């Protein structure tokens, strides 16, 4: 799948390899063109004017709302809502602060991930603090994990779920382990009535996300535009609005990030034309190529499900890996390894990856892949890693 030429920043630097798409994805020319066209033909505020530029901007914003619903396979778009945010972190805070806090009462419990991205833990901790200031005690229970894979432990969930469980916060694809967290098992464990909020920062734009499928019966999908090839500073909360009250973010609706929203519309169009399913298969194929050879090197330890490392793995109960491979060298610190790899032209993430519960001593190197990466790049990386083994 050769689409690298459609990404100007990559085409301009053939000597560099970008392996950090989990942090932010690069932007195709179609997105840059859409932004340029908007800023030079229709730049205005949305919902605040009656002249053509303002009307055009308002229509683009509303069209993007509809496009997000279409992209997510929304089965009842007339019932759901899309709220634009600055990204996943703000989106999760809106759900926590403006939707969850008002509906909880003394003694309620919520299940939250204590080993995923900090952005999917701190908003729920903040919600608990806000409620405590009002004299309302709410318990945060940790989602149980399988030690071998990093996946949620659906068997142990039965003990974590109780009669006062009111809400579950989960992650679709883990930003460290690269695994699909099997959210359908959460729904089966908590029952049909408990709302689930999904951090989809590492799935939207990387693999198909279909909220119309029974396996993804969640109430909120929160994602960042910049990880889905749109500009930084925009994201969205999709709310199903069928369990609990309708999500209505508090406060006055100020000026939206119109440029970011326009870029999101173009990015979703580009992703659909490229085929998100094909993008996912491509990234998984590259990740498998990397893990299959890296696991044979004793100098490295790969994070996540060990049963999914070999190219011929029969997963069974194992975790499905996506286009993220995270590892550490047993002797070289991760930040040093990151510098070494950049000296060979590879741009990777090297630190604790904002994982809740992790600190500097838990540093790792993460390689995250997308449509513009190639087998040749993986082989070049492996050659360097093998030389350091």
mmCIF file of N, CA, C and O in Angstrom, residues 210-305:
data_model
loop_
_atom_site.group_PDB
_atom_site.id
_atom_site.type_symbol
_atom_site.label_atom_id
_atom_site.label_comp_id
_atom_site.label_asym_id
_atom_site.label_seq_id
_atom_site.Cartn_x
_atom_site.Cartn_y
_atom_site.Cartn_z
ATOM 1 N N UNK A 210 -17.114 0.636 14.472
ATOM 2 C CA UNK A 210 -18.514 0.531 14.062
ATOM 3 C C UNK A 210 -19.403 0.419 15.294
ATOM 4 O O UNK A 210 -19.567 -0.664 15.857
ATOM 5 N N UNK A 211 -19.993 1.540 15.708
ATOM 6 C CA UNK A 211 -20.840 1.534 16.900
ATOM 7 C C UNK A 211 -22.191 0.884 16.637
ATOM 8 O O UNK A 211 -22.980 0.692 17.566
ATOM 9 N N UNK A 212 -22.462 0.539 15.389
ATOM 10 C CA UNK A 212 -23.672 -0.191 15.071
ATOM 11 C C UNK A 212 -23.527 -1.689 15.249
ATOM 12 O O UNK A 212 -24.516 -2.423 15.214
ATOM 13 N N UNK A 213 -22.299 -2.156 15.461
ATOM 14 C CA UNK A 213 -22.043 -3.584 15.637
ATOM 15 C C UNK A 213 -22.278 -3.972 17.099
ATOM 16 O O UNK A 213 -21.893 -3.225 18.006
ATOM 17 N N UNK A 214 -22.880 -5.111 17.350
ATOM 18 C CA UNK A 214 -23.131 -5.520 18.742
ATOM 19 C C UNK A 214 -21.872 -5.593 19.599
ATOM 20 O O UNK A 214 -21.944 -5.399 20.825
ATOM 21 N N UNK A 215 -20.724 -5.849 18.987
ATOM 22 C CA UNK A 215 -19.483 -5.925 19.758
ATOM 23 C C UNK A 215 -19.010 -4.566 20.259
ATOM 24 O O UNK A 215 -18.109 -4.500 21.097
ATOM 25 N N UNK A 216 -19.584 -3.492 19.747
ATOM 26 C CA UNK A 216 -19.182 -2.151 20.167
ATOM 27 C C UNK A 216 -20.397 -1.380 20.676
ATOM 28 O O UNK A 216 -20.660 -0.255 20.272
ATOM 29 N N UNK A 217 -21.108 -2.011 21.580
ATOM 30 C CA UNK A 217 -22.299 -1.405 22.181
ATOM 31 C C UNK A 217 -21.864 -0.489 23.321
ATOM 32 O O UNK A 217 -22.002 -0.794 24.500
ATOM 33 N N UNK A 218 -21.299 0.654 22.950
ATOM 34 C CA UNK A 218 -20.829 1.639 23.918
ATOM 35 C C UNK A 218 -21.666 2.906 23.795
ATOM 36 O O UNK A 218 -22.396 3.094 22.827
ATOM 37 N N UNK A 219 -21.532 3.777 24.794
ATOM 38 C CA UNK A 219 -22.369 4.973 24.847
ATOM 39 C C UNK A 219 -21.643 6.236 24.442
ATOM 40 O O UNK A 219 -22.272 7.203 24.012
ATOM 41 N N UNK A 220 -20.326 6.223 24.573
ATOM 42 C CA UNK A 220 -19.508 7.360 24.161
ATOM 43 C C UNK A 220 -18.286 6.842 23.419
ATOM 44 O O UNK A 220 -17.660 5.872 23.851
ATOM 45 N N UNK A 221 -17.956 7.492 22.311
ATOM 46 C CA UNK A 221 -16.690 7.269 21.618
ATOM 47 C C UNK A 221 -15.975 8.609 21.567
ATOM 48 O O UNK A 221 -16.512 9.584 21.030
ATOM 49 N N UNK A 222 -14.783 8.665 22.140
ATOM 50 C CA UNK A 222 -14.031 9.913 22.236
ATOM 51 C C UNK A 222 -12.710 9.732 21.484
ATOM 52 O O UNK A 222 -12.010 8.737 21.688
ATOM 53 N N UNK A 223 -12.399 10.687 20.610
ATOM 54 C CA UNK A 223 -11.158 10.546 19.834
ATOM 55 C C UNK A 223 -10.576 11.912 19.506
ATOM 56 O O UNK A 223 -11.234 12.940 19.624
ATOM 57 N N UNK A 224 -9.313 11.887 19.078
ATOM 58 C CA UNK A 224 -8.580 13.093 18.691
ATOM 59 C C UNK A 224 -8.447 13.155 17.186
ATOM 60 O O UNK A 224 -8.066 12.160 16.556
ATOM 61 N N UNK A 225 -8.696 14.320 16.610
ATOM 62 C CA UNK A 225 -8.558 14.476 15.171
ATOM 63 C C UNK A 225 -7.127 14.309 14.697
ATOM 64 O O UNK A 225 -6.883 13.727 13.636
ATOM 65 N N UNK A 226 -6.160 14.780 15.478
ATOM 66 C CA UNK A 226 -4.772 14.763 14.986
ATOM 67 C C UNK A 226 -4.225 13.350 14.864
ATOM 68 O O UNK A 226 -3.294 13.113 14.094
ATOM 69 N N UNK A 227 -4.783 12.403 15.596
ATOM 70 C CA UNK A 227 -4.363 11.016 15.432
ATOM 71 C C UNK A 227 -5.073 10.357 14.250
ATOM 72 O O UNK A 227 -4.729 9.236 13.870
ATOM 73 N N UNK A 228 -6.079 11.054 13.699
ATOM 74 C CA UNK A 228 -6.823 10.549 12.544
ATOM 75 C C UNK A 228 -6.552 11.403 11.310
ATOM 76 O O UNK A 228 -7.409 11.562 10.441
ATOM 77 N N UNK A 229 -5.351 12.005 11.247
ATOM 78 C CA UNK A 229 -4.866 12.752 10.088
ATOM 79 C C UNK A 229 -5.461 14.142 9.924
ATOM 80 O O UNK A 229 -5.242 14.795 8.908
ATOM 81 N N UNK A 230 -6.220 14.611 10.919
ATOM 82 C CA UNK A 230 -6.687 15.997 10.916
ATOM 83 C C UNK A 230 -5.666 16.869 11.651
ATOM 84 O O UNK A 230 -4.621 16.381 12.113
ATOM 85 N N UNK A 231 -5.969 18.159 11.766
ATOM 86 C CA UNK A 231 -5.053 19.071 12.444
ATOM 87 C C UNK A 231 -5.113 18.895 13.960
ATOM 88 O O UNK A 231 -6.118 18.433 14.496
ATOM 89 N N UNK A 232 -4.047 19.276 14.661
ATOM 90 C CA UNK A 232 -4.088 19.248 16.124
ATOM 91 C C UNK A 232 -5.137 20.226 16.661
ATOM 92 O O UNK A 232 -5.515 21.187 16.005
ATOM 93 N N UNK A 233 -5.594 19.951 17.867
ATOM 94 C CA UNK A 233 -6.518 20.872 18.526
ATOM 95 C C UNK A 233 -7.974 20.624 18.217
ATOM 96 O O UNK A 233 -8.832 21.468 18.521
ATOM 97 N N UNK A 234 -8.290 19.490 17.615
ATOM 98 C CA UNK A 234 -9.694 19.154 17.391
ATOM 99 C C UNK A 234 -9.904 17.679 17.685
ATOM 100 O O UNK A 234 -9.011 16.856 17.538
ATOM 101 N N UNK A 235 -11.100 17.376 18.136
ATOM 102 C CA UNK A 235 -11.485 16.009 18.433
ATOM 103 C C UNK A 235 -12.987 15.971 18.567
ATOM 104 O O UNK A 235 -13.680 16.956 18.277
ATOM 105 N N UNK A 236 -13.517 14.847 18.990
ATOM 106 C CA UNK A 236 -14.971 14.731 19.062
ATOM 107 C C UNK A 236 -15.386 13.732 20.128
ATOM 108 O O UNK A 236 -14.665 12.789 20.448
ATOM 109 N N UNK A 237 -16.565 13.996 20.672
ATOM 110 C CA UNK A 237 -17.272 13.035 21.517
ATOM 111 C C UNK A 237 -18.538 12.644 20.775
ATOM 112 O O UNK A 237 -19.374 13.501 20.479
ATOM 113 N N UNK A 238 -18.654 11.362 20.463
ATOM 114 C CA UNK A 238 -19.905 10.836 19.929
ATOM 115 C C UNK A 238 -20.677 10.243 21.095
ATOM 116 O O UNK A 238 -20.136 9.452 21.868
ATOM 117 N N UNK A 239 -21.925 10.663 21.262
ATOM 118 C CA UNK A 239 -22.758 10.202 22.371
ATOM 119 C C UNK A 239 -23.997 9.508 21.822
ATOM 120 O O UNK A 239 -24.747 10.099 21.034
ATOM 121 N N UNK A 240 -24.217 8.267 22.233
ATOM 122 C CA UNK A 240 -25.363 7.505 21.753
ATOM 123 C C UNK A 240 -26.678 8.047 22.307
ATOM 124 O O UNK A 240 -27.729 7.988 21.664
ATOM 125 N N UNK A 241 -26.640 8.556 23.555
ATOM 126 C CA UNK A 241 -27.814 9.178 24.188
ATOM 127 C C UNK A 241 -28.985 8.213 24.353
ATOM 128 O O UNK A 241 -30.144 8.569 24.117
ATOM 129 N N UNK A 242 -28.677 6.976 24.758
ATOM 130 C CA UNK A 242 -29.750 6.018 25.027
ATOM 131 C C UNK A 242 -29.731 5.494 26.457
ATOM 132 O O UNK A 242 -30.754 5.023 26.944
ATOM 133 N N UNK A 243 -28.594 5.540 27.131
ATOM 134 C CA UNK A 243 -28.511 5.137 28.536
ATOM 135 C C UNK A 243 -28.165 6.373 29.348
ATOM 136 O O UNK A 243 -27.109 6.947 29.193
ATOM 137 N N UNK A 244 -29.031 6.776 30.231
ATOM 138 C CA UNK A 244 -28.783 7.971 31.020
ATOM 139 C C UNK A 244 -29.206 9.222 30.283
ATOM 140 O O UNK A 244 -29.778 9.171 29.188
ATOM 141 N N UNK A 245 -28.912 10.389 30.861
ATOM 142 C CA UNK A 245 -29.340 11.644 30.248
ATOM 143 C C UNK A 245 -28.587 11.955 28.962
ATOM 144 O O UNK A 245 -27.525 11.403 28.689
ATOM 145 N N UNK A 246 -29.159 12.844 28.169
ATOM 146 C CA UNK A 246 -28.493 13.324 26.960
ATOM 147 C C UNK A 246 -27.269 14.144 27.362
ATOM 148 O O UNK A 246 -27.331 14.953 28.298
ATOM 149 N N UNK A 247 -26.160 13.926 26.678
ATOM 150 C CA UNK A 247 -24.953 14.706 26.964
ATOM 151 C C UNK A 247 -25.129 16.125 26.458
ATOM 152 O O UNK A 247 -25.358 16.354 25.275
ATOM 153 N N UNK A 248 -25.008 17.074 27.380
ATOM 154 C CA UNK A 248 -25.040 18.499 27.034
ATOM 155 C C UNK A 248 -23.868 19.172 27.734
ATOM 156 O O UNK A 248 -23.943 19.476 28.928
ATOM 157 N N UNK A 249 -22.768 19.395 27.024
ATOM 158 C CA UNK A 249 -21.619 20.048 27.655
ATOM 159 C C UNK A 249 -22.007 21.364 28.296
ATOM 160 O O UNK A 249 -22.771 22.150 27.724
ATOM 161 N N UNK A 250 -21.505 21.585 29.497
ATOM 162 C CA UNK A 250 -21.864 22.789 30.240
ATOM 163 C C UNK A 250 -21.202 24.014 29.647
ATOM 164 O O UNK A 250 -20.188 23.936 28.953
ATOM 165 N N UNK A 251 -21.791 25.161 29.929
ATOM 166 C CA UNK A 251 -21.191 26.429 29.538
ATOM 167 C C UNK A 251 -21.640 26.915 28.176
ATOM 168 O O UNK A 251 -22.391 26.255 27.457
ATOM 169 N N UNK A 252 -21.159 28.064 27.837
ATOM 170 C CA UNK A 252 -21.495 28.719 26.577
ATOM 171 C C UNK A 252 -20.670 28.129 25.441
ATOM 172 O O UNK A 252 -19.479 27.887 25.577
ATOM 173 N N UNK A 253 -21.329 27.871 24.329
ATOM 174 C CA UNK A 253 -20.605 27.390 23.152
ATOM 175 C C UNK A 253 -19.853 28.546 22.520
ATOM 176 O O UNK A 253 -20.463 29.430 21.903
ATOM 177 N N UNK A 254 -18.556 28.552 22.661
ATOM 178 C CA UNK A 254 -17.761 29.611 22.056
ATOM 179 C C UNK A 254 -17.470 29.299 20.596
ATOM 180 O O UNK A 254 -18.069 28.407 19.987
ATOM 181 N N UNK A 255 -16.557 30.061 20.044
ATOM 182 C CA UNK A 255 -16.177 29.858 18.647
ATOM 183 C C UNK A 255 -15.522 28.491 18.484
ATOM 184 O O UNK A 255 -14.552 28.183 19.161
ATOM 185 N N UNK A 256 -16.034 27.645 17.601
ATOM 186 C CA UNK A 256 -15.416 26.327 17.403
ATOM 187 C C UNK A 256 -14.111 26.454 16.626
ATOM 188 O O UNK A 256 -13.852 27.471 15.967
ATOM 189 N N UNK A 257 -13.327 25.417 16.692
ATOM 190 C CA UNK A 257 -12.086 25.354 15.919
ATOM 191 C C UNK A 257 -12.456 24.998 14.485
ATOM 192 O O UNK A 257 -12.345 23.855 14.053
ATOM 193 N N UNK A 258 -12.906 25.992 13.738
ATOM 194 C CA UNK A 258 -13.458 25.729 12.412
ATOM 195 C C UNK A 258 -12.435 25.111 11.465
ATOM 196 O O UNK A 258 -12.754 24.205 10.696
ATOM 197 N N UNK A 259 -11.196 25.574 11.533
ATOM 198 C CA UNK A 259 -10.165 25.031 10.658
ATOM 199 C C UNK A 259 -9.910 23.564 10.999
ATOM 200 O O UNK A 259 -9.793 22.710 10.114
ATOM 201 N N UNK A 260 -9.838 23.263 12.276
ATOM 202 C CA UNK A 260 -9.645 21.887 12.684
ATOM 203 C C UNK A 260 -10.799 20.998 12.271
ATOM 204 O O UNK A 260 -10.604 19.847 11.853
ATOM 205 N N UNK A 261 -12.014 21.513 12.390
ATOM 206 C CA UNK A 261 -13.191 20.734 12.008
ATOM 207 C C UNK A 261 -13.204 20.480 10.504
ATOM 208 O O UNK A 261 -13.520 19.377 10.048
ATOM 209 N N UNK A 262 -12.833 21.492 9.724
ATOM 210 C CA UNK A 262 -12.734 21.307 8.272
ATOM 211 C C UNK A 262 -11.685 20.245 7.947
ATOM 212 O O UNK A 262 -11.887 19.387 7.068
ATOM 213 N N UNK A 263 -10.567 20.268 8.669
ATOM 214 C CA UNK A 263 -9.527 19.268 8.421
ATOM 215 C C UNK A 263 -10.009 17.869 8.802
ATOM 216 O O UNK A 263 -9.646 16.876 8.147
ATOM 217 N N UNK A 264 -10.835 17.773 9.832
ATOM 218 C CA UNK A 264 -11.365 16.478 10.235
ATOM 219 C C UNK A 264 -12.295 15.915 9.167
ATOM 220 O O UNK A 264 -12.246 14.715 8.861
ATOM 221 N N UNK A 265 -13.108 16.763 8.590
ATOM 222 C CA UNK A 265 -13.993 16.323 7.506
ATOM 223 C C UNK A 265 -13.161 15.755 6.351
ATOM 224 O O UNK A 265 -13.460 14.671 5.826
ATOM 225 N N UNK A 266 -12.124 16.473 5.954
ATOM 226 C CA UNK A 266 -11.275 16.009 4.855
ATOM 227 C C UNK A 266 -10.528 14.732 5.223
ATOM 228 O O UNK A 266 -10.348 13.840 4.393
ATOM 229 N N UNK A 267 -10.087 14.645 6.487
ATOM 230 C CA UNK A 267 -9.345 13.460 6.920
ATOM 231 C C UNK A 267 -10.230 12.217 6.893
ATOM 232 O O UNK A 267 -9.801 11.145 6.440
ATOM 233 N N UNK A 268 -11.452 12.342 7.376
ATOM 234 C CA UNK A 268 -12.360 11.196 7.370
ATOM 235 C C UNK A 268 -12.682 10.767 5.946
ATOM 236 O O UNK A 268 -12.773 9.563 5.656
ATOM 237 N N UNK A 269 -12.834 11.740 5.061
ATOM 238 C CA UNK A 269 -13.063 11.401 3.646
ATOM 239 C C UNK A 269 -11.863 10.653 3.074
ATOM 240 O O UNK A 269 -12.018 9.667 2.339
ATOM 241 N N UNK A 270 -10.657 11.133 3.387
ATOM 242 C CA UNK A 270 -9.452 10.482 2.870
ATOM 243 C C UNK A 270 -9.330 9.072 3.422
ATOM 244 O O UNK A 270 -9.028 8.122 2.677
ATOM 245 N N UNK A 271 -9.559 8.913 4.708
ATOM 246 C CA UNK A 271 -9.439 7.599 5.327
ATOM 247 C C UNK A 271 -10.438 6.612 4.735
ATOM 248 O O UNK A 271 -10.108 5.453 4.483
ATOM 249 N N UNK A 272 -11.635 7.081 4.498
ATOM 250 C CA UNK A 272 -12.637 6.187 3.920
ATOM 251 C C UNK A 272 -12.260 5.787 2.496
ATOM 252 O O UNK A 272 -12.425 4.628 2.095
ATOM 253 N N UNK A 273 -11.742 6.734 1.737
ATOM 254 C CA UNK A 273 -11.349 6.407 0.363
ATOM 255 C C UNK A 273 -10.171 5.436 0.344
ATOM 256 O O UNK A 273 -10.076 4.572 -0.536
ATOM 257 N N UNK A 274 -9.270 5.569 1.303
ATOM 258 C CA UNK A 274 -8.130 4.654 1.386
ATOM 259 C C UNK A 274 -8.550 3.286 1.900
ATOM 260 O O UNK A 274 -7.901 2.278 1.598
ATOM 261 N N UNK A 275 -9.637 3.260 2.686
ATOM 262 C CA UNK A 275 -10.119 2.009 3.265
ATOM 263 C C UNK A 275 -9.508 1.764 4.633
ATOM 264 O O UNK A 275 -8.369 1.305 4.715
ATOM 265 N N UNK A 276 -10.247 2.074 5.687
ATOM 266 C CA UNK A 276 -9.696 1.915 7.031
ATOM 267 C C UNK A 276 -9.388 0.450 7.318
ATOM 268 O O UNK A 276 -8.424 0.132 8.029
ATOM 269 N N UNK A 277 -10.184 -0.445 6.771
ATOM 270 C CA UNK A 277 -9.887 -1.865 6.975
ATOM 271 C C UNK A 277 -8.561 -2.252 6.329
ATOM 272 O O UNK A 277 -7.765 -3.015 6.899
ATOM 273 N N UNK A 278 -8.291 -1.709 5.148
ATOM 274 C CA UNK A 278 -7.014 -1.994 4.483
ATOM 275 C C UNK A 278 -5.855 -1.359 5.242
ATOM 276 O O UNK A 278 -4.772 -1.952 5.350
ATOM 277 N N UNK A 279 -6.067 -0.151 5.760
ATOM 278 C CA UNK A 279 -5.034 0.507 6.562
ATOM 279 C C UNK A 279 -4.697 -0.349 7.780
ATOM 280 O O UNK A 279 -3.525 -0.554 8.120
ATOM 281 N N UNK A 280 -5.730 -0.865 8.442
ATOM 282 C CA UNK A 280 -5.514 -1.681 9.634
ATOM 283 C C UNK A 280 -4.747 -2.953 9.305
ATOM 284 O O UNK A 280 -3.798 -3.330 10.017
ATOM 285 N N UNK A 281 -5.134 -3.619 8.229
ATOM 286 C CA UNK A 281 -4.436 -4.852 7.850
ATOM 287 C C UNK A 281 -2.975 -4.580 7.522
ATOM 288 O O UNK A 281 -2.079 -5.372 7.866
ATOM 289 N N UNK A 282 -2.725 -3.462 6.854
ATOM 290 C CA UNK A 282 -1.353 -3.082 6.504
ATOM 291 C C UNK A 282 -0.525 -2.855 7.767
ATOM 292 O O UNK A 282 0.605 -3.381 7.891
ATOM 293 N N UNK A 283 -1.058 -2.096 8.720
ATOM 294 C CA UNK A 283 -0.328 -1.804 9.954
ATOM 295 C C UNK A 283 -0.095 -3.069 10.768
ATOM 296 O O UNK A 283 0.990 -3.271 11.339
ATOM 297 N N UNK A 284 -1.095 -3.932 10.834
ATOM 298 C CA UNK A 284 -0.944 -5.186 11.574
ATOM 299 C C UNK A 284 0.119 -6.062 10.921
ATOM 300 O O UNK A 284 0.934 -6.697 11.607
ATOM 301 N N UNK A 285 0.139 -6.105 9.600
ATOM 302 C CA UNK A 285 1.127 -6.909 8.892
ATOM 303 C C UNK A 285 2.546 -6.415 9.207
ATOM 304 O O UNK A 285 3.462 -7.222 9.446
ATOM 305 N N UNK A 286 2.733 -5.099 9.228
ATOM 306 C CA UNK A 286 4.055 -4.556 9.545
ATOM 307 C C UNK A 286 4.419 -4.827 11.001
ATOM 308 O O UNK A 286 5.573 -5.170 11.309
ATOM 309 N N UNK A 287 3.457 -4.676 11.915
ATOM 310 C CA UNK A 287 3.721 -4.927 13.331
ATOM 311 C C UNK A 287 4.080 -6.388 13.559
ATOM 312 O O UNK A 287 4.980 -6.706 14.355
ATOM 313 N N UNK A 288 3.411 -7.279 12.847
ATOM 314 C CA UNK A 288 3.710 -8.709 12.963
ATOM 315 C C UNK A 288 5.116 -9.003 12.452
ATOM 316 O O UNK A 288 5.862 -9.795 13.043
ATOM 317 N N UNK A 289 5.484 -8.358 11.354
ATOM 318 C CA UNK A 289 6.837 -8.548 10.798
ATOM 319 C C UNK A 289 7.888 -8.118 11.825
ATOM 320 O O UNK A 289 8.924 -8.790 11.994
ATOM 321 N N UNK A 290 7.620 -7.017 12.520
ATOM 322 C CA UNK A 290 8.563 -6.512 13.508
ATOM 323 C C UNK A 290 8.617 -7.414 14.737
ATOM 324 O O UNK A 290 9.707 -7.801 15.190
ATOM 325 N N UNK A 291 7.459 -7.764 15.298
ATOM 326 C CA UNK A 291 7.467 -8.560 16.525
ATOM 327 C C UNK A 291 7.998 -9.970 16.282
ATOM 328 O O UNK A 291 8.677 -10.540 17.143
ATOM 329 N N UNK A 292 7.698 -10.536 15.127
ATOM 330 C CA UNK A 292 8.114 -11.909 14.843
ATOM 331 C C UNK A 292 9.640 -12.051 14.883
ATOM 332 O O UNK A 292 10.158 -13.074 15.358
ATOM 333 N N UNK A 293 10.344 -11.057 14.413
ATOM 334 C CA UNK A 293 11.811 -11.121 14.421
ATOM 335 C C UNK A 293 12.403 -10.567 15.720
ATOM 336 O O UNK A 293 13.409 -11.081 16.218
ATOM 337 N N UNK A 294 11.757 -9.547 16.274
ATOM 338 C CA UNK A 294 12.291 -8.930 17.481
ATOM 339 C C UNK A 294 12.212 -9.886 18.671
ATOM 340 O O UNK A 294 13.090 -9.878 19.551
ATOM 341 N N UNK A 295 11.196 -10.734 18.719
ATOM 342 C CA UNK A 295 11.038 -11.654 19.844
ATOM 343 C C UNK A 295 12.166 -12.681 19.911
ATOM 344 O O UNK A 295 12.389 -13.310 20.949
ATOM 345 N N UNK A 296 12.879 -12.876 18.804
ATOM 346 C CA UNK A 296 13.971 -13.853 18.774
ATOM 347 C C UNK A 296 15.276 -13.282 19.314
ATOM 348 O O UNK A 296 16.272 -14.012 19.434
ATOM 349 N N UNK A 297 15.278 -11.991 19.595
ATOM 350 C CA UNK A 297 16.484 -11.340 20.100
ATOM 351 C C UNK A 297 16.410 -11.239 21.618
ATOM 352 O O UNK A 297 15.553 -10.532 22.167
ATOM 353 N N UNK A 298 17.289 -11.920 22.315
ATOM 354 C CA UNK A 298 17.241 -11.964 23.781
ATOM 355 C C UNK A 298 17.451 -10.603 24.419
ATOM 356 O O UNK A 298 17.081 -10.395 25.581
ATOM 357 N N UNK A 299 18.034 -9.682 23.680
ATOM 358 C CA UNK A 299 18.327 -8.365 24.257
ATOM 359 C C UNK A 299 17.071 -7.520 24.440
ATOM 360 O O UNK A 299 17.112 -6.495 25.135
ATOM 361 N N UNK A 300 15.949 -7.934 23.850
ATOM 362 C CA UNK A 300 14.743 -7.110 23.879
ATOM 363 C C UNK A 300 13.592 -7.821 24.581
ATOM 364 O O UNK A 300 13.454 -9.044 24.499
ATOM 365 N N UNK A 301 12.781 -7.024 25.227
ATOM 366 C CA UNK A 301 11.553 -7.499 25.859
ATOM 367 C C UNK A 301 10.383 -6.735 25.241
ATOM 368 O O UNK A 301 10.351 -5.501 25.299
ATOM 369 N N UNK A 302 9.454 -7.448 24.637
ATOM 370 C CA UNK A 302 8.302 -6.816 23.993
ATOM 371 C C UNK A 302 7.144 -6.757 24.978
ATOM 372 O O UNK A 302 6.818 -7.755 25.632
ATOM 373 N N UNK A 303 6.508 -5.609 25.075
ATOM 374 C CA UNK A 303 5.376 -5.422 25.969
ATOM 375 C C UNK A 303 4.113 -6.057 25.384
ATOM 376 O O UNK A 303 3.948 -6.162 24.169
ATOM 377 N N UNK A 304 3.209 -6.445 26.265
ATOM 378 C CA UNK A 304 1.910 -6.936 25.820
ATOM 379 C C UNK A 304 1.845 -8.435 25.697
ATOM 380 O O UNK A 304 2.684 -9.176 26.225
ATOM 381 N N UNK A 305 0.839 -8.889 24.991
ATOM 382 C CA UNK A 305 0.521 -10.309 24.882
ATOM 383 C C UNK A 305 1.642 -11.071 24.167
ATOM 384 O O UNK A 305 1.872 -10.856 22.975
#
